[in-house]
Short mmCIF file of C-alpha atoms and ligand atoms in Angstrom, two decimals:
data_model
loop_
_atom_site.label_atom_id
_atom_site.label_comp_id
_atom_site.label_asym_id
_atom_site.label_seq_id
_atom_site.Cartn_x
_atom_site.Cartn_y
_atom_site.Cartn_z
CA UNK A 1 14.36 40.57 37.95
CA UNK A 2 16.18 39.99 41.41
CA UNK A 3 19.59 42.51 41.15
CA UNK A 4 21.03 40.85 44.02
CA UNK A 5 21.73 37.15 44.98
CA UNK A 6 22.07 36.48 48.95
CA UNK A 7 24.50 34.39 50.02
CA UNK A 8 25.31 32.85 53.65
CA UNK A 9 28.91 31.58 53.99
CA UNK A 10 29.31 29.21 57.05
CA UNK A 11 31.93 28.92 59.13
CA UNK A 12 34.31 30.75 56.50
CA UNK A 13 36.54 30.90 59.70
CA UNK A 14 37.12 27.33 60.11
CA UNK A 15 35.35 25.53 57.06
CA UNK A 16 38.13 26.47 54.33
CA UNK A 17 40.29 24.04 53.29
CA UNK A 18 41.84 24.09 49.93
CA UNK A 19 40.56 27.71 48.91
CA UNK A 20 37.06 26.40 49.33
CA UNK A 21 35.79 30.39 49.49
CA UNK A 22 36.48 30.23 45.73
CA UNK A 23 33.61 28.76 45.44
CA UNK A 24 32.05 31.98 46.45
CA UNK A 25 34.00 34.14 44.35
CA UNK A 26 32.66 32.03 41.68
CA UNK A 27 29.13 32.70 42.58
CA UNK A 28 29.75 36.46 42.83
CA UNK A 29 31.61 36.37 39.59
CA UNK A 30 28.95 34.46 37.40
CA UNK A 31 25.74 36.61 39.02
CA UNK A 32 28.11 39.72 38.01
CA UNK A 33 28.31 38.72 34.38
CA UNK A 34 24.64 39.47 34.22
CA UNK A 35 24.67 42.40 36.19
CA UNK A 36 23.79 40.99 39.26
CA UNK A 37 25.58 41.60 43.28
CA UNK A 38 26.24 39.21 45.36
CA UNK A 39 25.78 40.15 49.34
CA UNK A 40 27.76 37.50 51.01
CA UNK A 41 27.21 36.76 54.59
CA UNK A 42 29.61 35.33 57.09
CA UNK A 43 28.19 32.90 59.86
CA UNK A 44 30.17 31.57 62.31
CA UNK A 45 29.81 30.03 65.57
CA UNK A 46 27.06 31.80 67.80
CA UNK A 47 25.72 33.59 65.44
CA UNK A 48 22.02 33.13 64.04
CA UNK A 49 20.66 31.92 60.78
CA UNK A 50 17.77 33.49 59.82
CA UNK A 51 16.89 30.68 56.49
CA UNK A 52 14.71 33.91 54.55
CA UNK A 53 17.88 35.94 54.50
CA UNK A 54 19.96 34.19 52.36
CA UNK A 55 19.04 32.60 48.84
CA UNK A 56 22.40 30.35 48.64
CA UNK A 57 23.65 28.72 51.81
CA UNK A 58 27.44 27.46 51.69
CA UNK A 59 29.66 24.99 53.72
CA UNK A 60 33.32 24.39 52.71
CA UNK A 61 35.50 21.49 54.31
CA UNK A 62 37.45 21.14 56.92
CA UNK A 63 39.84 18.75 59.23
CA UNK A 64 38.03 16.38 61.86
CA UNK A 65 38.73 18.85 64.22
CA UNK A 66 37.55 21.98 62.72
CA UNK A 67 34.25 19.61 62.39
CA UNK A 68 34.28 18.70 66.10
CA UNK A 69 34.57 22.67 66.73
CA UNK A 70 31.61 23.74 64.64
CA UNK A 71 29.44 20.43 65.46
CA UNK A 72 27.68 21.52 68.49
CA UNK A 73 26.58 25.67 67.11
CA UNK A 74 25.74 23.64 64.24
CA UNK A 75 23.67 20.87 65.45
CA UNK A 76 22.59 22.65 68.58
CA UNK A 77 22.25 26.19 67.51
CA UNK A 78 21.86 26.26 63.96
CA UNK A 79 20.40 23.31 62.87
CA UNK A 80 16.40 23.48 63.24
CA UNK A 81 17.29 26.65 60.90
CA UNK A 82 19.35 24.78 58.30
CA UNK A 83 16.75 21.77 58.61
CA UNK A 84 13.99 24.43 57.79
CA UNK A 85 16.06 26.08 54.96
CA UNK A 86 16.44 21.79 52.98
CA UNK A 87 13.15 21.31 53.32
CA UNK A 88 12.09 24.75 52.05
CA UNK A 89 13.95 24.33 49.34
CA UNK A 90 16.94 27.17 49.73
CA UNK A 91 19.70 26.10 47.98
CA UNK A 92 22.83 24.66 49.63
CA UNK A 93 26.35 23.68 48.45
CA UNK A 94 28.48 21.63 51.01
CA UNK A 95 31.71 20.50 49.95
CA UNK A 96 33.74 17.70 51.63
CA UNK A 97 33.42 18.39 55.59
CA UNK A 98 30.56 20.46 54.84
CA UNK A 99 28.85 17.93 53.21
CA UNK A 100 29.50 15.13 55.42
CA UNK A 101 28.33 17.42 58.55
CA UNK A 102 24.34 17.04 56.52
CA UNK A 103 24.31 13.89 56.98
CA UNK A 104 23.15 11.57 60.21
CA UNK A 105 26.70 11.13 61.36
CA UNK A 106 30.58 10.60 60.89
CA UNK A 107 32.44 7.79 62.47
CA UNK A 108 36.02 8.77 62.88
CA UNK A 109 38.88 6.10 62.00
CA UNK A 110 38.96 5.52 65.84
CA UNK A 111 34.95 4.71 65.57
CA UNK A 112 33.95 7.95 67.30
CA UNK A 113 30.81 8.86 65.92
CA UNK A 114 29.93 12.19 65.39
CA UNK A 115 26.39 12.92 65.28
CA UNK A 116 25.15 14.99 62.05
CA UNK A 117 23.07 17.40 61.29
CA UNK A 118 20.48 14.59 60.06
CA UNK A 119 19.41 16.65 57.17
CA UNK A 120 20.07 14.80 54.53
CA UNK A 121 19.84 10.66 54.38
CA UNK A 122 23.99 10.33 54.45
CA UNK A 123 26.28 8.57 56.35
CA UNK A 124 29.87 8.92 56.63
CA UNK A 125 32.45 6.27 57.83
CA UNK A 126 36.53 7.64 57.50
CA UNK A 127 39.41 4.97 56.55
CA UNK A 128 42.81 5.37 57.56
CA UNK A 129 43.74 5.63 53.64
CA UNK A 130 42.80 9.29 52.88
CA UNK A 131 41.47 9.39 49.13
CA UNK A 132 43.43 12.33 47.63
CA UNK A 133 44.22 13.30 43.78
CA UNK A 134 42.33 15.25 40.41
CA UNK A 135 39.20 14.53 39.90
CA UNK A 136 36.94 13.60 37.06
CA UNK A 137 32.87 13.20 37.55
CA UNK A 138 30.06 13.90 34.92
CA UNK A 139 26.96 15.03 36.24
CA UNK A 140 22.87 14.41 34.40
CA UNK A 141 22.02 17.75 36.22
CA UNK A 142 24.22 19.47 33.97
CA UNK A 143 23.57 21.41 30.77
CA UNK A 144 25.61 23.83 28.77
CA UNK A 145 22.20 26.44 29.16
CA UNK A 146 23.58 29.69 30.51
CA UNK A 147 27.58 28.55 30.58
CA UNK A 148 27.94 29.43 26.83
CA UNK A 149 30.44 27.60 25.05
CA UNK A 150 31.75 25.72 28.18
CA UNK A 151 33.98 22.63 27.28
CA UNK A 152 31.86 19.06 28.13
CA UNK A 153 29.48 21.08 30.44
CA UNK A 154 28.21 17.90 32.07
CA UNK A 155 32.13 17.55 33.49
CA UNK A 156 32.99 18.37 36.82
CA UNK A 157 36.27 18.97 37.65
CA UNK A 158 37.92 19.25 41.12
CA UNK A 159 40.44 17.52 43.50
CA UNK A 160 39.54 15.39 46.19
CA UNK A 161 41.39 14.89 49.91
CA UNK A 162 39.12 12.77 52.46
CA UNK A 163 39.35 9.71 54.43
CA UNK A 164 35.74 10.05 54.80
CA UNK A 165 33.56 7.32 53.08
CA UNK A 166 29.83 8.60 52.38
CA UNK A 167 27.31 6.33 51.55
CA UNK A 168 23.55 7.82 50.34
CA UNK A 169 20.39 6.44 51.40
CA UNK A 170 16.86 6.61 50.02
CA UNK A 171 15.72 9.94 48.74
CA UNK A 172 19.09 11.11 48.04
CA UNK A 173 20.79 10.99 44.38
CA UNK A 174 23.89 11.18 43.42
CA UNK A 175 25.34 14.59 41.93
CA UNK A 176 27.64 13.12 39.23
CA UNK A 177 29.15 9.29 38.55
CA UNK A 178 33.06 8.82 38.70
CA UNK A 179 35.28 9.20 35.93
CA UNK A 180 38.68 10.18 37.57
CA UNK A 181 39.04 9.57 40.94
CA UNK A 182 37.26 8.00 43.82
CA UNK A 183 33.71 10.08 45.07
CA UNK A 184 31.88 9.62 47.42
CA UNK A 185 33.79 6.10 49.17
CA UNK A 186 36.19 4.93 46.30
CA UNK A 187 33.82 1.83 46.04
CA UNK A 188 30.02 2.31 44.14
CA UNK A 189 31.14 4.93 41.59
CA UNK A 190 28.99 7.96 42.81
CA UNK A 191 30.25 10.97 43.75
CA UNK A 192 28.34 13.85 45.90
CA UNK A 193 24.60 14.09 47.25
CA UNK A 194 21.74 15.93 45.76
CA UNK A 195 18.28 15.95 47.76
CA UNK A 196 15.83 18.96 47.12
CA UNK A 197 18.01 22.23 46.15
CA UNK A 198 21.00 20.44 48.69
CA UNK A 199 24.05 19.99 46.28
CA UNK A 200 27.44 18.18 48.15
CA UNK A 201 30.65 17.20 46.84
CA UNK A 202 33.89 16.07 47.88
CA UNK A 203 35.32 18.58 45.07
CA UNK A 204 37.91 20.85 46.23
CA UNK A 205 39.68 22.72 44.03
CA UNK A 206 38.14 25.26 44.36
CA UNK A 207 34.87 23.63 42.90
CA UNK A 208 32.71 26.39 41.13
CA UNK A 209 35.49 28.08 39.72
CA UNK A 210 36.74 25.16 37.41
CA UNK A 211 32.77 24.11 36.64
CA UNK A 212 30.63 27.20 35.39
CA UNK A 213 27.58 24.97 34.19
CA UNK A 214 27.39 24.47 38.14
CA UNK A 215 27.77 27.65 39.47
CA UNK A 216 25.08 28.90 36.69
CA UNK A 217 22.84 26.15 37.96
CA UNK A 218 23.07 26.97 41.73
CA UNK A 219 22.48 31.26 40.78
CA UNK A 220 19.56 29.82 38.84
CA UNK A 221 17.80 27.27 41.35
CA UNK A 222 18.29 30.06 43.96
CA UNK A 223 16.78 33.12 41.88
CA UNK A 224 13.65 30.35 40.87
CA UNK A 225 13.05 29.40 44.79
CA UNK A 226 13.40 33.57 45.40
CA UNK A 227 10.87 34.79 42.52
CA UNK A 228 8.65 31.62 42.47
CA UNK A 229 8.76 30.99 39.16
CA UNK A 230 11.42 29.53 36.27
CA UNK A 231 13.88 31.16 35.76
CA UNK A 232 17.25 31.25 33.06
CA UNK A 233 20.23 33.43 33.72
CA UNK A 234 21.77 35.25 30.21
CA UNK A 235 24.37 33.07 28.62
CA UNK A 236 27.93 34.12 29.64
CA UNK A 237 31.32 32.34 28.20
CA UNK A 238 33.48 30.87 29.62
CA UNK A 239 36.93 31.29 28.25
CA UNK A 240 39.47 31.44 31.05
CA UNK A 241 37.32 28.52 32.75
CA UNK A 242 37.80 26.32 29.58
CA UNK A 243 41.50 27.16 29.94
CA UNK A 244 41.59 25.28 33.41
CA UNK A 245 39.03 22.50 32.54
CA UNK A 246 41.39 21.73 29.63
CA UNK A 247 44.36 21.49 31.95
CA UNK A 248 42.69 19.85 34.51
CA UNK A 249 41.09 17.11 31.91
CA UNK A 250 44.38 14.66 32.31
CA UNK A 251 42.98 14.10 35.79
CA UNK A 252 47.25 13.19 36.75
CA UNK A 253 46.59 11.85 40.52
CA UNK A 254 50.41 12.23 41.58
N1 LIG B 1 37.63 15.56 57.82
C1 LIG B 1 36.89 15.01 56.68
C2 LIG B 1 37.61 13.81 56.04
O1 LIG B 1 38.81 13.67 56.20
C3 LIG B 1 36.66 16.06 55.62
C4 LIG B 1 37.96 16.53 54.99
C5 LIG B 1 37.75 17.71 54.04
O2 LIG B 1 36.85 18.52 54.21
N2 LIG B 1 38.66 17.80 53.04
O3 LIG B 1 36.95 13.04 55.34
#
């Protein structure tokens, strides 16, 4: 069995908004439980991405601007790498900038268009209103499996603060449906993107930490695409992460 779980962690420098590297702390945490390291990576601009390095690949969020900053290493420099690494199936989670950055393009409230990474069928159009408050979303992916004893496993819980409004085309699913909160564009009741092992959300929070059946999920979609084969990760509780998903279940939006 794999001892050690590879993650790359984009832009950590300028991708981070609202403690989004807890996401990885989360990862490193839940692999520890069953005894296995995390090697975490940091890629920012210039550098390479080399897709058979890593078995996890992670974008947080960002400001327009910190988007505008990375767009060009990304697009230019990184992305026939990233494109390489969705359609070979490595595993991705892109929250909120990170996610919208995938997609084909973002048009800015002033209708600048930034072109996207065209990686996954999503568009992105912002709205002067930003979309900000606790989140609720419940998710088919989701099982208790592996998060033993986790409260409502199919629950996500996060916080959401976008102006961004992404809208999926064909081939690409929804991660969850809306319960608290607005998703994905406040208007069709989906929230996030899932095409091959690519998992988006608008979930800050940070995400992972609040929502163990997804963090287990990600460790175990990575170690199946590493050893080729299915694979189930011990069960491990989840006691101090039931504390928050109780507290966070009011979903108060200010
Ligand atoms: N700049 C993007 C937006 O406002 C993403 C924001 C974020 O990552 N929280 O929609």
């Amino acid at each position: 069995m794999e001892q050690t779980i590879r993650i790359c962690h984009m832009y950590p420098d300028l991708l981070n908004l609202y403690g989004d590297r807890g996401n990885i702390l989360a990862l490193a945490y839940r692999a520890g439980l069953r005894g296995i390291k995390a090697r975490v990576t940091a890629l920012s601009i210039g550098e390479v991405f080399e897709p058979e390095q890593y078995d996890i690949v992670f974008f947080g969020g960002g400001q327009d601007a910190e988007q505008n900053i990375i767009r060009a290493d990304l697009v230019q420099i990184k992305g026939d790498a990233v494109k390489t690494a969705v359609n070979n199936g490595n595993v991705f989670l892109c929250i909120c900038g990170g996610y919208q950055m995938m997609g084909e393009y973002y048009e800015e409230f002033d209708g600048t268009r930034i072109d996207c990474l065209h990686a996954i069928n999503i568009y992105t159009i912002a709205q002067k209103k930003r979309l900000i408050g606790n989140t609720v979303y419940e998710s088919d992916l989701l099982r208790a499996g592996a998060a033993h004893n986790c409260v409502e496993p199919r629950k996500l819980f996060g916080f959401e603060n976008h102006s961004g409004r992404t809208f999926l085309g064909e081939g690409v699913r929804p991660l969850a449906k809306v319960l608290c909160g607005a998703g994905n564009n406040g208007e069709d009741g989906t929230e996030g993107a899932v095409y091959r092992n690519v998992y988006c959300t608008y979930s800050h929070g940070s995400f992972l930490p609040k929502n163990p059946a997804m963090a287990d999920h990600l460790l175990e979609k990575a170690l199946k695409q590493r050893i080729g084969e299915d694979f189930c990760l011990e069960p491990a509780e989840c006691e101090v992460e039931n504390i928050a998903r109780t507290s966070a279940s009011t979903c108060k939006r200010g």
